[in-house]
Amino acid sequence: MTHRFRTLRSLFPISRSGTPRAAFLGSSWPAKMAAPVGKAARGWSVLALGLRSVVPRLPGLTQVRWSRYGPEYRDPQIDKEYYRKPLAELTEEEKYEQELRKIQLIKAAPAAKTSSVFEDPVISKFTNMMMKGGNKVLARSLMTQTLEAVKRKQFEKYHAASAQEQATIERNPYTIFHQALKNCEPVIGLVPILRGGHFYQVPVPLPDRRRRFLAMKWMITECREKKHRRMLMPEKLSHELLEAFHNQGPVVKKKQDMHKMAEANRALAHYRWW
Amino acid sequence: MWKAKMAAPCVFCGAAASYRFFLGGRVSLARKQGVWKAAAAELQTGTGFQVREKLRHTTGVTTKKNVAALRHEAYTVDFIKKQIEEFNIGKRHLANMMGEDPETFTQEDIDRAIAYLFPSGLFEKQARPIMKHPEQIFPKQRAIQWGEDGRPFHFLFYTGKQSYYSLMHVTYGKLLEAEKHQNQLQAKDLIGSRWLIKEELEEMLVEKLSDQDYAQFIRLLERLLTLHCGAKEEFVQRFRRSITVQSKKQLIEALQYDEQGTAFSTSEGKRKSAKAEAVVYEHGSGKISINGIDYLLYFPVTQDREQLMFPFHFLDRLGKHDATCTVSGGGRSSQAGAIRLALARALCSFITEEEVEWMRQAGLLTADPRVRERKKPGQEGARRKFTWKKR
């Protein structure tokens, strides 16, 4: 967690772009301004357990980008099976981590997460991305309707197909969802890099979480914009998911276009310095 | 062979080199191949002068027929395979000839057999007949490093020394892992303690310190820790203070008993501005009533009911307890969160200490401190700024 300071006298605060979360610690994404400081602080406190990162609180300066939890709070481990594992099965690392967690302070579990078997992190993330204006109830109902629609379509196909084809038709909406998103993930992306006064589109390998994000974002944008006026979101989304599952459709095409652009610009690959 | 070399596709880089080959300065520096060939022929037959320098091969314009003769023979994979097959068959024939078992015919047996069948009186050992596996005879070669589209297979191909750099890469990875492992081993000894804070150090040294001095000292101690046996040093231990090993500050409510003798436990929970109180009975069938209303009617949203179920499901006690809750304040989601906390705290009375620790690590026993952030002057909301206008 990085701490940025701001004087109360300044009328117009410094606007910052980009997300503040210090999630760039292990990533190959271009280092944003405050990331190196955060990295140093984290690397320290691995060994200096329990020591609060010393941040001088100077009078007249308030901190922005702060959290109600202190920097020493760790994220909770919600998976039930993690705790039920017998001691013999644990590796050295896991034992060490368990010992470590006994001293650490843990944050409260978020309201959207439970230990239920029906919970899927990918589905939750997708629901959050679909949400507008904080209307989680609507987003979640749309998600369930989408999965139901996918299941219905697949069952119709199943009942209409012959015995051999029935074995190949996938009916579980969750597997279809996961596979469809995996098919939409790009492997390589383009990043504008300033060189000699011009912005060049440089091909860059994408980290995993960026890929997943792009796949979901493209899917949602595609379903919101390119649909018939009267068509509802679940209908359109289920249709797009099924097409992506079979490696067809506009989202997969967008991914392939991205790959082609990267291939075309491969001469600029040496502009990348990370 | 010399003729072939001279007819090579060579373009000379500088006139300086030419004097070695133009003996007596008879032939001029004409760069046409025809002239070269003539010169070569003359040299060969005419002068008899020995040219000791080996011709340097440089790139240049070539005709197809000379390149094949020039390049030293490349052994294809198929060729090597065929040679290996022939060797194996020949080995078996040899074994049969010698009256030995073909399956257990080793290389030493082959050498003895060949020495017997082809006795040679040559002094040069390498000139005598040998029969060895083709891998030992033909020099090891690199396969073609790129595919049909011209793309190299190895990701370090363009470094020029791909095997070397990939080896370095792997070795460095192993080094980092070993260091990490060692760090972890070290850190194990340090789990229950912390560095002393600046005030404590000032007290110890009876001197005023600045923040930078203190930070520098801690950095130096951490560097010391990275060494082997650094953590166990008595010198380092002097500057460590222990912290409460377990966060066992959890208050576990005492059990109370009602008229029928069933045990129950009460506790409170808070979230944002919602306050809840929960009474959990030991024996029951999983019924939860909130403010006198059944939970299914009170929380029509699935997410809230999942939150109520969370503590029970985590401890595998889903249908085993009854609960009665009262809640006030807040919104739909914060009321659910407050009840969840109250239920988790109440359940602590019925479970083992280990399970309490598990619940704490799952985040069920921490009161969520997040509240609505205030709006700041000069901004539209808590974080949102006014639209930036250039002028």
Coordinates of N, CA and C in Angstrom, one line a residue, chain A residues 108-207:
Chain A
A108 N -11.7 -8.7 7.4 CA -13.0 -9.4 7.4 C -13.2 -9.9 6.0
A109 N -14.0 -11.0 6.0 CA -14.3 -11.6 4.7 C -15.3 -10.6 3.9
P110 N -15.1 -10.4 2.6 CA -16.0 -9.5 1.9 C -17.4 -10.1 1.8
A111 N -18.4 -9.2 1.5 CA -19.8 -9.6 1.6 C -20.2 -10.5 0.5
A112 N -19.4 -10.5 -0.6 CA -19.8 -11.4 -1.7 C -19.2 -12.7 -1.7
K113 N -18.3 -13.0 -0.7 CA -17.6 -14.3 -0.8 C -18.1 -15.2 0.4
T114 N -18.3 -16.5 0.0 CA -18.6 -17.5 1.1 C -17.8 -18.7 0.8
S115 N -18.0 -19.7 1.7 CA -17.2 -20.9 1.5 C -18.1 -21.9 0.7
S116 N -19.2 -21.4 0.1 CA -20.1 -22.3 -0.6 C -19.5 -23.0 -1.8
V117 N -19.9 -24.2 -2.1 CA -19.4 -24.9 -3.2 C -19.9 -24.3 -4.5
F118 N -21.0 -23.6 -4.5 CA -21.5 -23.1 -5.7 C -20.8 -21.8 -6.2
E119 N -19.9 -21.3 -5.3 CA -19.3 -20.0 -5.7 C -18.2 -20.2 -6.6
D120 N -18.1 -19.4 -7.6 CA -17.0 -19.4 -8.6 C -16.4 -18.0 -8.7
P121 N -15.1 -17.9 -8.5 CA -14.5 -16.6 -8.6 C -14.6 -15.9 -9.9
V122 N -14.5 -16.8 -11.0 CA -14.6 -16.2 -12.3 C -16.0 -15.6 -12.5
I123 N -17.0 -16.3 -12.1 CA -18.4 -15.8 -12.3 C -18.6 -14.6 -11.4
S124 N -18.0 -14.6 -10.2 CA -18.2 -13.4 -9.4 C -17.6 -12.2 -10.0
K125 N -16.4 -12.4 -10.6 CA -15.7 -11.3 -11.2 C -16.5 -10.8 -12.4
F126 N -17.0 -11.7 -13.2 CA -17.8 -11.3 -14.4 C -19.0 -10.5 -14.0
T127 N -19.7 -11.0 -12.9 CA -20.9 -10.3 -12.4 C -20.5 -8.9 -12.0
N128 N -19.4 -8.7 -11.3 CA -19.0 -7.4 -10.8 C -18.8 -6.5 -12.0
M129 N -18.2 -7.1 -13.1 CA -17.9 -6.2 -14.2 C -19.2 -5.9 -15.0
M130 N -20.2 -6.7 -14.9 CA -21.4 -6.4 -15.6 C -22.2 -5.4 -14.8
M131 N -21.9 -5.3 -13.5 CA -22.7 -4.4 -12.6 C -22.6 -3.0 -13.0
K132 N -23.8 -2.3 -12.9 CA -23.8 -0.8 -13.2 C -24.4 -0.1 -12.0
G133 N -23.7 0.9 -11.6 CA -24.2 1.8 -10.5 C -24.4 1.1 -9.2
G134 N -23.6 0.0 -9.0 CA -23.7 -0.7 -7.7 C -24.9 -1.6 -7.6
N135 N -25.6 -1.9 -8.7 CA -26.8 -2.7 -8.6 C -26.4 -4.2 -8.8
K136 N -25.9 -4.8 -7.6 CA -25.4 -6.1 -7.7 C -26.6 -7.1 -7.9
V137 N -27.7 -6.8 -7.3 CA -28.9 -7.7 -7.4 C -29.2 -7.9 -8.9
L138 N -29.3 -6.9 -9.6 CA -29.6 -7.0 -11.1 C -28.6 -7.8 -11.8
A139 N -27.3 -7.4 -11.5 CA -26.2 -8.1 -12.2 C -26.2 -9.6 -12.0
R140 N -26.5 -9.9 -10.7 CA -26.4 -11.3 -10.4 C -27.6 -12.1 -11.0
S141 N -28.8 -11.4 -11.0 CA -29.9 -12.1 -11.7 C -29.7 -12.3 -13.2
L142 N -29.1 -11.2 -13.8 CA -28.7 -11.4 -15.2 C -27.8 -12.6 -15.4
M143 N -26.8 -12.7 -14.5 CA -25.9 -13.8 -14.7 C -26.6 -15.2 -14.6
T144 N -27.5 -15.3 -13.6 CA -28.1 -16.6 -13.4 C -29.0 -16.9 -14.6
Q145 N -29.7 -15.8 -15.1 CA -30.5 -16.0 -16.3 C -29.7 -16.4 -17.5
T146 N -28.5 -15.8 -17.6 CA -27.6 -16.2 -18.7 C -27.3 -17.7 -18.7
L147 N -26.9 -18.1 -17.5 CA -26.4 -19.5 -17.3 C -27.6 -20.4 -17.6
E148 N -28.8 -20.0 -17.1 CA -30.0 -20.8 -17.4 C -30.3 -20.9 -18.9
A149 N -30.1 -19.8 -19.6 CA -30.4 -19.7 -21.0 C -29.4 -20.7 -21.7
V150 N -28.1 -20.6 -21.3 CA -27.1 -21.5 -21.9 C -27.5 -22.9 -21.8
K151 N -27.9 -23.2 -20.5 CA -28.3 -24.6 -20.2 C -29.5 -25.1 -21.1
R152 N -30.5 -24.2 -21.2 CA -31.7 -24.6 -21.9 C -31.3 -24.8 -23.4
K153 N -30.5 -23.9 -24.0 CA -30.2 -24.1 -25.4 C -29.4 -25.4 -25.6
Q154 N -28.5 -25.7 -24.7 CA -27.7 -26.9 -24.8 C -28.6 -28.2 -24.7
F155 N -29.6 -28.1 -23.8 CA -30.5 -29.2 -23.6 C -31.4 -29.4 -24.8
E156 N -31.8 -28.3 -25.4 CA -32.6 -28.5 -26.6 C -31.8 -29.2 -27.7
K157 N -30.6 -28.7 -27.8 CA -29.7 -29.3 -28.9 C -29.5 -30.8 -28.5
Y158 N -29.4 -31.1 -27.3 CA -29.1 -32.5 -26.8 C -30.3 -33.4 -27.2
H159 N -31.5 -32.9 -26.9 CA -32.6 -33.7 -27.2 C -32.9 -33.9 -28.7
A160 N -32.4 -32.9 -29.4 CA -32.7 -33.0 -30.9 C -31.6 -33.8 -31.6
A161 N -30.5 -34.1 -30.9 CA -29.4 -34.8 -31.6 C -29.4 -36.3 -31.5
S162 N -28.6 -36.9 -32.4 CA -28.6 -38.4 -32.4 C -27.7 -38.9 -31.2
A163 N -27.6 -40.2 -31.1 CA -26.9 -40.8 -29.9 C -25.5 -40.4 -29.9
Q164 N -24.8 -40.5 -31.1 CA -23.4 -40.2 -31.2 C -23.1 -38.7 -30.8
E165 N -23.9 -37.9 -31.4 CA -23.7 -36.4 -31.1 C -23.9 -36.1 -29.7
Q166 N -24.8 -36.8 -29.0 CA -25.1 -36.4 -27.6 C -23.9 -36.5 -26.7
A167 N -23.0 -37.4 -27.1 CA -21.8 -37.5 -26.2 C -20.9 -36.3 -26.3
T168 N -21.0 -35.6 -27.5 CA -20.1 -34.5 -27.7 C -20.7 -33.1 -27.2
I169 N -22.0 -33.1 -26.9 CA -22.6 -31.8 -26.5 C -22.4 -31.6 -25.0
E170 N -21.8 -30.4 -24.7 CA -21.5 -30.1 -23.3 C -22.7 -29.3 -22.7
R171 N -23.2 -29.8 -21.6 CA -24.4 -29.2 -21.1 C -24.2 -28.4 -19.8
N172 N -23.0 -28.6 -19.2 CA -22.8 -27.8 -17.9 C -22.5 -26.4 -18.3
P173 N -23.3 -25.4 -17.8 CA -23.1 -24.0 -18.2 C -21.8 -23.5 -17.7
Y174 N -21.3 -24.0 -16.5 CA -20.1 -23.4 -15.9 C -18.9 -23.8 -16.8
T175 N -18.9 -25.1 -17.3 CA -17.7 -25.4 -18.1 C -17.8 -24.6 -19.4
I176 N -19.0 -24.4 -20.0 CA -19.1 -23.6 -21.2 C -18.6 -22.2 -21.0
F177 N -19.0 -21.7 -19.8 CA -18.6 -20.3 -19.5 C -17.0 -20.2 -19.4
H178 N -16.4 -21.1 -18.7 CA -15.0 -21.0 -18.5 C -14.3 -21.2 -19.8
Q179 N -14.7 -22.2 -20.6 CA -14.0 -22.5 -21.8 C -14.2 -21.3 -22.8
A180 N -15.4 -20.7 -22.8 CA -15.6 -19.6 -23.7 C -14.7 -18.5 -23.4
L181 N -14.6 -18.2 -22.1 CA -13.7 -17.1 -21.7 C -12.2 -17.4 -22.0
K182 N -11.9 -18.6 -21.8 CA -10.5 -19.0 -22.1 C -10.2 -18.9 -23.6
N183 N -11.2 -19.2 -24.4 CA -11.0 -19.0 -25.9 C -10.9 -17.6 -26.3
C184 N -11.4 -16.7 -25.5 CA -11.4 -15.3 -25.8 C -10.1 -14.6 -25.3
E185 N -9.3 -15.2 -24.5 CA -8.2 -14.6 -23.9 C -7.1 -14.3 -25.0
P186 N -6.6 -13.1 -25.2 CA -5.5 -12.9 -26.0 C -4.2 -13.2 -25.4
V187 N -3.2 -13.7 -26.1 CA -1.9 -14.1 -25.6 C -1.0 -12.9 -25.5
I188 N -1.1 -12.0 -26.5 CA -0.2 -10.9 -26.7 C -1.0 -9.7 -26.9
G189 N -0.5 -8.5 -26.4 CA -1.3 -7.3 -26.6 C -0.4 -6.2 -27.1
L190 N -1.1 -5.1 -27.4 CA -0.3 -3.9 -28.0 C -0.3 -2.8 -26.9
V191 N 0.8 -2.2 -26.8 CA 1.0 -1.1 -25.9 C 1.5 0.1 -26.6
P192 N 0.9 1.3 -26.4 CA 1.5 2.4 -27.1 C 2.7 2.9 -26.4
I193 N 3.8 3.0 -27.1 CA 5.1 3.5 -26.5 C 5.6 4.7 -27.2
L194 N 6.0 5.7 -26.4 CA 6.4 7.0 -27.0 C 7.8 6.9 -27.3
R195 N 8.2 7.1 -28.6 CA 9.6 7.1 -29.0 C 9.8 8.1 -30.1
G196 N 10.6 9.1 -29.8 CA 10.9 10.1 -30.9 C 9.7 10.9 -31.3
G197 N 8.8 11.1 -30.3 CA 7.7 12.0 -30.6 C 6.5 11.3 -31.2
H198 N 6.6 10.0 -31.5 CA 5.5 9.2 -32.0 C 5.1 8.1 -31.1
F199 N 3.9 7.7 -31.2 CA 3.4 6.6 -30.4 C 3.4 5.4 -31.3
Y200 N 4.2 4.3 -30.9 CA 4.2 3.1 -31.7 C 3.4 2.0 -30.9
Q201 N 2.7 1.2 -31.6 CA 2.0 0.1 -31.0 C 2.9 -1.1 -30.9
V202 N 3.4 -1.4 -29.7 CA 4.4 -2.4 -29.6 C 3.8 -3.7 -29.0
P203 N 4.1 -4.8 -29.6 CA 3.5 -6.1 -29.1 C 4.2 -6.4 -27.8
V204 N 3.4 -6.8 -26.8 CA 3.9 -7.1 -25.4 C 3.2 -8.3 -24.9
P205 N 3.9 -9.2 -24.2 CA 3.1 -10.3 -23.6 C 2.3 -9.9 -22.4
L206 N 1.1 -10.4 -22.3 CA 0.2 -9.9 -21.3 C 0.2 -10.9 -20.1
P207 N 0.2 -10.3 -18.9 CA 0.1 -11.2 -17.7 C -1.3 -11.9 -17.7

